[in-house]
C-alpha positions as a printed Julia matrix, in Angstrom:
143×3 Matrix{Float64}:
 43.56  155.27  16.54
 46.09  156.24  18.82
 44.5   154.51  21.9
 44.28  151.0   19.58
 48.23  151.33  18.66
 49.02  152.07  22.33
 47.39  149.15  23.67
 48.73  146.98  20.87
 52.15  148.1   21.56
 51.88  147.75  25.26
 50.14  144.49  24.84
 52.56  143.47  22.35
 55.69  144.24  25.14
 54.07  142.3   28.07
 52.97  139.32  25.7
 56.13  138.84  23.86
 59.33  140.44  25.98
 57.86  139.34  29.04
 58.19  135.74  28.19
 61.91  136.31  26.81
 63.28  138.17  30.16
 61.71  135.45  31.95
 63.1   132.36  29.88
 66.23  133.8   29.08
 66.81  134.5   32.97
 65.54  130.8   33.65
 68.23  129.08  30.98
 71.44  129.36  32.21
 70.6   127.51  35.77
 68.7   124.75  32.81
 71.94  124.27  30.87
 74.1   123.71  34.09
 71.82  120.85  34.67
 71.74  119.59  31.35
 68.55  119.45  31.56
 65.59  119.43  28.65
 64.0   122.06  30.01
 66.84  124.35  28.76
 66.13  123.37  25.05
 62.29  124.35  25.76
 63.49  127.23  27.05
 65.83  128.5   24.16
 62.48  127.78  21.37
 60.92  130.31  23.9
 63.6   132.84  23.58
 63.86  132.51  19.64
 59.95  132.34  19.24
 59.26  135.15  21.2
 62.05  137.52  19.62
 60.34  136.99  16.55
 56.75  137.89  17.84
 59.06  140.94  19.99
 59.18  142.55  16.68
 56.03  143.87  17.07
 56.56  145.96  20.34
 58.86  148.89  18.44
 56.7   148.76  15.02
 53.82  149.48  17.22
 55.93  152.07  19.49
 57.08  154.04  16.28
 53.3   153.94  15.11
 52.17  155.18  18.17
 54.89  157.99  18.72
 53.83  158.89  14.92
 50.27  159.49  15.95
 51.49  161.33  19.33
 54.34  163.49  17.15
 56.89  162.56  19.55
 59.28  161.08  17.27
 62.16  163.62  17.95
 61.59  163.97  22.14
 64.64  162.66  23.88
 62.83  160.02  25.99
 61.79  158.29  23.15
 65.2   158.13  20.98
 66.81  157.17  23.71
 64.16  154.43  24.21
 64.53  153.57  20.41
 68.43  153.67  20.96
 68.17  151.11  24.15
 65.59  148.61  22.48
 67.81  148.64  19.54
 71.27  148.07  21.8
 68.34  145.14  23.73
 67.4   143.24  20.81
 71.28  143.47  19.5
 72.21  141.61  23.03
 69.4   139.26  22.63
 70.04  137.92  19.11
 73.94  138.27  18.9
 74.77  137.0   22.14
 72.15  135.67  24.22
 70.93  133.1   21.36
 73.84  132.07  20.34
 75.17  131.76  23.6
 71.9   129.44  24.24
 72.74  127.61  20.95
 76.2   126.77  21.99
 75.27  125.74  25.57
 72.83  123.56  24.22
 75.1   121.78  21.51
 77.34  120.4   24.08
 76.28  116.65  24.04
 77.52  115.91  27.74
 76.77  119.32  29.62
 79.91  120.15  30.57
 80.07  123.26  28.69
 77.05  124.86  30.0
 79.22  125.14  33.69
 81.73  127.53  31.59
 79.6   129.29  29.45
 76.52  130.09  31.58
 77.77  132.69  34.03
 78.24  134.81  31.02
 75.0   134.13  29.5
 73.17  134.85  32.78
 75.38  138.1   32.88
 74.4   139.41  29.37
 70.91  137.96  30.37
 70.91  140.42  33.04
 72.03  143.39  31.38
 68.98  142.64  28.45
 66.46  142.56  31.62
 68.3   145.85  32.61
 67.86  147.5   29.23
 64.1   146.46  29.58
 63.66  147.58  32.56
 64.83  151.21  31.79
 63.1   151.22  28.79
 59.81  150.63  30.69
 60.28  153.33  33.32
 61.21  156.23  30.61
 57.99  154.96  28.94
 56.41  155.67  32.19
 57.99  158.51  32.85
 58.8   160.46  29.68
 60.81  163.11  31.17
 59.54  166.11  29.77
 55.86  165.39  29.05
 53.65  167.6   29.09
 51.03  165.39  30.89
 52.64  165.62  34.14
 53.55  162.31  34.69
């Protein structure tokens, strides 16, 4: 059981927060232009963060079955996907939204270096998240 909610959760991280750090990253340069593609690319963003739900559920099953729920690797794993998802859906969305509702454009040269900013720090919290999941300082397998 634990090998199935593993690879779900794993699976579950590559298919749905892969495609956010990517499109979110991608959208700023979009809304600069004006351009469609940065509409597309926001439905991305809010589709995926809905699927993204998945990847902790999974993670907290899987820790469950491991009886790591109190090591410090993974709270602080928990803490940073939490502080993640917070960025992504009360800044980076909205941000998105409000680049997007400006009918001529214009805004989207104000507001984007900030979005790509905040964009940057999500892929950062990602990214850290990833390598203590790799790494899980204090396991006892070694790694």
């Amino acid at each position: 059981m634990t090998k199935l909610l593993l690879s779900v959760h794993v699976l579950a991280a590559i298919l749905a927060v892969g495609p956010i750090t990517v499109a979110a990253s991608l959208f700023p340069r979009y809304a600069r232009q004006a351009s469609p593609v940065a509409a597309l690319l926001h439905r991305i963003c809010r589709g995926y963060a809905v699927a993204g739900v998945a990847v902790p559920v999974f993670g907290l099953a899987t820790a469950l079955q491991l009886g790591v729920l109190t090591d410090a690797w993974l709270l602080t794993s928990m803490a940073l996907t939490a502080i993640a998802a917070a960025v992504l859906t009360l800044a980076i969305l909205p941000g998105q939204r409000a680049l997007l509702s400006t009918a001529d454009g214009a805004g989207g040269a104000a507001g984007s270096p900030r979005l790509a900013m905040l964009t940057g720090v999500f892929n950062v919290l990602w990214a850290v998240v990833v390598v203590l999941m790799i790494v899980r300082p204090g396991s006892t397998t070694g790694a």
